Short mmCIF file of C-alpha atoms in Angstrom, two decimals:
data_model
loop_
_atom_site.label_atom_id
_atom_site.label_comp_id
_atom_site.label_asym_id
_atom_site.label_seq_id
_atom_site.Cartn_x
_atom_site.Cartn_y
_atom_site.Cartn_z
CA UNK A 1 73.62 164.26 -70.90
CA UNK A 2 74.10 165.16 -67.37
CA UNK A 3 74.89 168.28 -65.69
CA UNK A 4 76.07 169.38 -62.23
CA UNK A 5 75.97 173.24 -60.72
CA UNK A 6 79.19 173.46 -58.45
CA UNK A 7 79.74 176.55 -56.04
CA UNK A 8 83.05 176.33 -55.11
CA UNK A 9 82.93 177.93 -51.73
CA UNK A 10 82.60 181.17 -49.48
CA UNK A 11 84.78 182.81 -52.08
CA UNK A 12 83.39 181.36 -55.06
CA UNK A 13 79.74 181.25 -54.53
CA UNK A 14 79.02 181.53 -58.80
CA UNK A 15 77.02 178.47 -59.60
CA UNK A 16 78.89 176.81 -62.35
CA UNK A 17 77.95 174.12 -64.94
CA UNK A 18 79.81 170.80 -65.19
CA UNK A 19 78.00 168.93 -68.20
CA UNK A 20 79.02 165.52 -69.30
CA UNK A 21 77.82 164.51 -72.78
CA UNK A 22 78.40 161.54 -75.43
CA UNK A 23 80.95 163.97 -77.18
CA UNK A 24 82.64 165.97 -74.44
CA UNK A 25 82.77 167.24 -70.86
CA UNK A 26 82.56 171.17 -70.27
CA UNK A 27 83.22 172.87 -66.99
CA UNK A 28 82.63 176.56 -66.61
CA UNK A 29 85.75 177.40 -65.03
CA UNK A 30 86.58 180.72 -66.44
CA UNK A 31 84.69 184.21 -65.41
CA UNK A 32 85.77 185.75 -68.67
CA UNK A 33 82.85 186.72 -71.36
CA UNK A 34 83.01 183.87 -73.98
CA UNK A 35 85.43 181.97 -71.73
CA UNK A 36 83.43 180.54 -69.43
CA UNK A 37 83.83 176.91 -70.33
CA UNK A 38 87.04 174.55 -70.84
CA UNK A 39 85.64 171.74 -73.16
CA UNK A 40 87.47 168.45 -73.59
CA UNK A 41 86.41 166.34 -76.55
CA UNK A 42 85.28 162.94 -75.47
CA UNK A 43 88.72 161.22 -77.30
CA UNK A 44 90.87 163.28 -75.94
CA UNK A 45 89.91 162.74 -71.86
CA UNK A 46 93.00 160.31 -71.12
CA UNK A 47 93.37 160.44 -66.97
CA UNK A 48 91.53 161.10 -63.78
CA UNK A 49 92.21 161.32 -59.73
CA UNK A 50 89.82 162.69 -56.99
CA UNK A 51 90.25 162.73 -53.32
CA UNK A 52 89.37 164.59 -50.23
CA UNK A 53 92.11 167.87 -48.96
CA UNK A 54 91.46 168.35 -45.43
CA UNK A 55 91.63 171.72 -43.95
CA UNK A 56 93.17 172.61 -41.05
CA UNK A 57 94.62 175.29 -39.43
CA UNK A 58 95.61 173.77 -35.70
CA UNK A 59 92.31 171.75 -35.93
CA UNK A 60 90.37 170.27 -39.01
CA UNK A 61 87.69 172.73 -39.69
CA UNK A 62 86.89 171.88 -43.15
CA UNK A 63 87.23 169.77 -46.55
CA UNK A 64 87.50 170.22 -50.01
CA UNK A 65 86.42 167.81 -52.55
CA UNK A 66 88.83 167.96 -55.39
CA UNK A 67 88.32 166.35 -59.17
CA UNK A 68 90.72 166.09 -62.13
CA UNK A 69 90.73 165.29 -65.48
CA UNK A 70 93.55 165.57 -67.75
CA UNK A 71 93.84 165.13 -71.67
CA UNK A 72 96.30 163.59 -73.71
CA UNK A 73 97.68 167.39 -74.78
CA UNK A 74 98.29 167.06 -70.50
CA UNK A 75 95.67 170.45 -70.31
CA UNK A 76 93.94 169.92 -66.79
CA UNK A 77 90.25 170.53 -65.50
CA UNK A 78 90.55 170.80 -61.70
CA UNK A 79 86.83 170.76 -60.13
CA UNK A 80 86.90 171.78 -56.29
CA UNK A 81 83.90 172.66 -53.45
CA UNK A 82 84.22 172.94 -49.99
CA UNK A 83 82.43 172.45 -46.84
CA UNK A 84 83.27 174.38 -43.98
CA UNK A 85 82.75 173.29 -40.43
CA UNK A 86 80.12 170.35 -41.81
CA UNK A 87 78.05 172.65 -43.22
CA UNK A 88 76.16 170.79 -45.93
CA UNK A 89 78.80 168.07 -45.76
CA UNK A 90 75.76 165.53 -46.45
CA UNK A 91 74.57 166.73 -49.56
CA UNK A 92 78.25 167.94 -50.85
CA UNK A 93 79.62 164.34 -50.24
CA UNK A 94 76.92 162.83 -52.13
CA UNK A 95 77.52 165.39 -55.20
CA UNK A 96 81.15 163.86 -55.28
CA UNK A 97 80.33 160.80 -55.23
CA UNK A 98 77.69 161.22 -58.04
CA UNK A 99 79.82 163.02 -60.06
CA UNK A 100 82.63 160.43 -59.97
CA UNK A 101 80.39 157.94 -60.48
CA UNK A 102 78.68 160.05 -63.78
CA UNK A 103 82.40 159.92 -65.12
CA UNK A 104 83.19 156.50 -64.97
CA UNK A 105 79.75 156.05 -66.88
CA UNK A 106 80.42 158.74 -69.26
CA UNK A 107 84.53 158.10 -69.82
CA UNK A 108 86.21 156.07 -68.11
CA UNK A 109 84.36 152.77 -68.23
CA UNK A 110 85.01 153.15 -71.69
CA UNK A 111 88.75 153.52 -71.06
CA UNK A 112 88.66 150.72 -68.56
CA UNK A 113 86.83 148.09 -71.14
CA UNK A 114 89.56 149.25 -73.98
CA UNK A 115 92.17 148.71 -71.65
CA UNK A 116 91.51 145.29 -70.92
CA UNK A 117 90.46 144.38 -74.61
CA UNK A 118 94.00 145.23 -75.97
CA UNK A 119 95.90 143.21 -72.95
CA UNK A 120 93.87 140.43 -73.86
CA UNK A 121 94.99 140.82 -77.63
CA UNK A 122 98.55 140.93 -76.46
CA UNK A 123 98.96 144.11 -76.26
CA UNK A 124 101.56 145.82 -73.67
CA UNK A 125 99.98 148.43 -71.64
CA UNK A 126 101.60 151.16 -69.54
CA UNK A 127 98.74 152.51 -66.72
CA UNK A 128 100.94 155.18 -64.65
CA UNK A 129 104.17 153.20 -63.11
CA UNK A 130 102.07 149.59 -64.23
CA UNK A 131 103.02 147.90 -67.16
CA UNK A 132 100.41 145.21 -67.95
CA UNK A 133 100.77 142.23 -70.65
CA UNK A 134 99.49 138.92 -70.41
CA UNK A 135 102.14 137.35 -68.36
CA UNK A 136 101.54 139.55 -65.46
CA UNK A 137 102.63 143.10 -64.44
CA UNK A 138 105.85 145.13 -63.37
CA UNK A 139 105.88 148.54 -60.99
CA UNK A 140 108.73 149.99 -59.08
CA UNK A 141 109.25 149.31 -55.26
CA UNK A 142 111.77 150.44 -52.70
CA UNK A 143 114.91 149.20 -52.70
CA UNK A 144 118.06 149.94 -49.43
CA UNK A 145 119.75 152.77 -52.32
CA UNK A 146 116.77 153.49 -55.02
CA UNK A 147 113.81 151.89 -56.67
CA UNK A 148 113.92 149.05 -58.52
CA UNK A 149 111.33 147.29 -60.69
CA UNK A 150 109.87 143.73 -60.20
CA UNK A 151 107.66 141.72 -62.37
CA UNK A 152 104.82 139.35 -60.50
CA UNK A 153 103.27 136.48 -63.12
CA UNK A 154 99.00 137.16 -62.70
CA UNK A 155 98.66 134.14 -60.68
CA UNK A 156 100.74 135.56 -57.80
CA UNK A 157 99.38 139.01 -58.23
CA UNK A 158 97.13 140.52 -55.21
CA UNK A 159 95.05 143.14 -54.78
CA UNK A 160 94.00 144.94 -51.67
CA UNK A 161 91.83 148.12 -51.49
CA UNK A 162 91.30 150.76 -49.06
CA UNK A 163 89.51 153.80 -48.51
CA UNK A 164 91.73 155.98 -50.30
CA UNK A 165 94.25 153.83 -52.10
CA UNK A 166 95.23 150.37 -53.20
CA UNK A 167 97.93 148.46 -52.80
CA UNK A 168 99.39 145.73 -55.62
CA UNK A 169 101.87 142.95 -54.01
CA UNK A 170 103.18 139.48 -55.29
CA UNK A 171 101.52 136.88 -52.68
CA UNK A 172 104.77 135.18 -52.48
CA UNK A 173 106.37 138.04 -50.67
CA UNK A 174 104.52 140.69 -50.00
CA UNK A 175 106.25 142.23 -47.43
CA UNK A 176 109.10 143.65 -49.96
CA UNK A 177 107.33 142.82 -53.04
CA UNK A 178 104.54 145.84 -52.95
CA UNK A 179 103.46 149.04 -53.94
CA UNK A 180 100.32 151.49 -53.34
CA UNK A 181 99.04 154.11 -55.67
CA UNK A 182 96.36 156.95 -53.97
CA UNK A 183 93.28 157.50 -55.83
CA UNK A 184 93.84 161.22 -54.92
CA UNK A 185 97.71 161.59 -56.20
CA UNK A 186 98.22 159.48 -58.97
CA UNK A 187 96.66 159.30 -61.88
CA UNK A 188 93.91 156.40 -63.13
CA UNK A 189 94.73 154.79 -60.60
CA UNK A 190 91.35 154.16 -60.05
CA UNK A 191 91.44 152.64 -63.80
CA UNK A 192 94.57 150.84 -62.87
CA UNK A 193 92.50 149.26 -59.91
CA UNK A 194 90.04 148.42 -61.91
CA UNK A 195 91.71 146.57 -65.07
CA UNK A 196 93.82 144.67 -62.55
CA UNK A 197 90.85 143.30 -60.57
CA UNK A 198 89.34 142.62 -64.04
CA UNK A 199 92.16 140.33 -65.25
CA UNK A 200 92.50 138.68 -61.88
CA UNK A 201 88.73 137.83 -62.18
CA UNK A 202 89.20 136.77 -65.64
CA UNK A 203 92.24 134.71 -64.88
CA UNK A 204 90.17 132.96 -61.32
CA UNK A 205 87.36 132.08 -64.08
CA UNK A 206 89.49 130.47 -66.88
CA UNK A 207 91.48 128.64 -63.88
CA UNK A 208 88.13 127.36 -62.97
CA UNK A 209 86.89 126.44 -66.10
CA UNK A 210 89.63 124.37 -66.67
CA UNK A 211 89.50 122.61 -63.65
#
């Protein structure tokens, strides 16, 4: 088990419990007597996204850290704490970071490894816009009028990250043939990063192998 205290901020300072266990993840979110706490069930935790709102008012005086977690019913835990004007920026930065981190170790490393084991049995997997199979992957990009949808075979598939997005392009022309997805805005795509880098890995090794 682990467990974070969270005070939200000037106008929030309640001290409030986010606990992570082997069966489900509570959050006291609530100020009502004997609603206090919005559990999700382990099973049910499908998506995440987490990212940094800046804010400003003519200048940048402060930041809030925001977390979500969303379950397959689409019911949403949103966990938010600010820092004004740096204060305790250190200390709330690393709390972010450490609770992201306790989640993929908790959740979403689990989701991640399932992911990947049903592409490699030949499964068809939809990850946000992605779909992912063992010939490669399709996403929408811009077209002159509307979107349109492409499909890149893995061995011309490329990855490149960034602070707070990634961007997936077919190396034959990836000028027109890209697409990004914020870790902040869309959801898993931190996942989606993930299983794609796994299966390019995978792909690099058996290449390798056979060679």
């Amino acid at each position: 088990m682990q467990q974070f205290l969270i005070k939200r901020g000037f106008s929030d300072a309640k001290k409030r419990q986010l606990i992570l266990t082997d069966e489900a993840l509570s959050f006291e979110s609530g100020d009502h007597l004997g609603h206090e706490f919005t559990t999700f069930k382990k099973k049910d935790i499908a998506e995440f996204r987490f990212g940094i709102r800046w804010i400003r008012f003519e200048l940048t005086y402060g930041r809030e850290y925001q977390i979500f977690i969303r379950d397959k019913s689409g019911k949403i835990i949103k966990i938010t704490f600010k820092s004004y004007f740096r204060r305790k920026v250190n200390a709330l930065h690393g709390q972010y970071v450490e609770i992201i981190k306790a989640l993929n170790r908790q959740y979403f490393d689990e989701i991640h490894d399932d992911f990947v084991r049903r592409m490699n049995a030949g499964e068809t997997l939809k990850i946000g816009d992605v779909s992912v199979d063992l010939d490669g992957v399709s996403f929408s990009v811009s077209g002159i009028a509307s979107q349109k949808r492409i499909e890149v075979p893995w061995k011309n598939v490329g990855l490149k990250l960034y602070y707070r997005y990634f961007s997936i392009f077919d190396t034959t022309d990836a000028r027109s043939r890209n697409r990004g997805y914020n870790f902040h805005e869309d959801w898993n795509a931190a996942i989606l990063y993930d299983v794609l880098k796994t299966i390019i890995d995978q792909n690099q090794t058996n290449t390798a192998q056979i060679l």
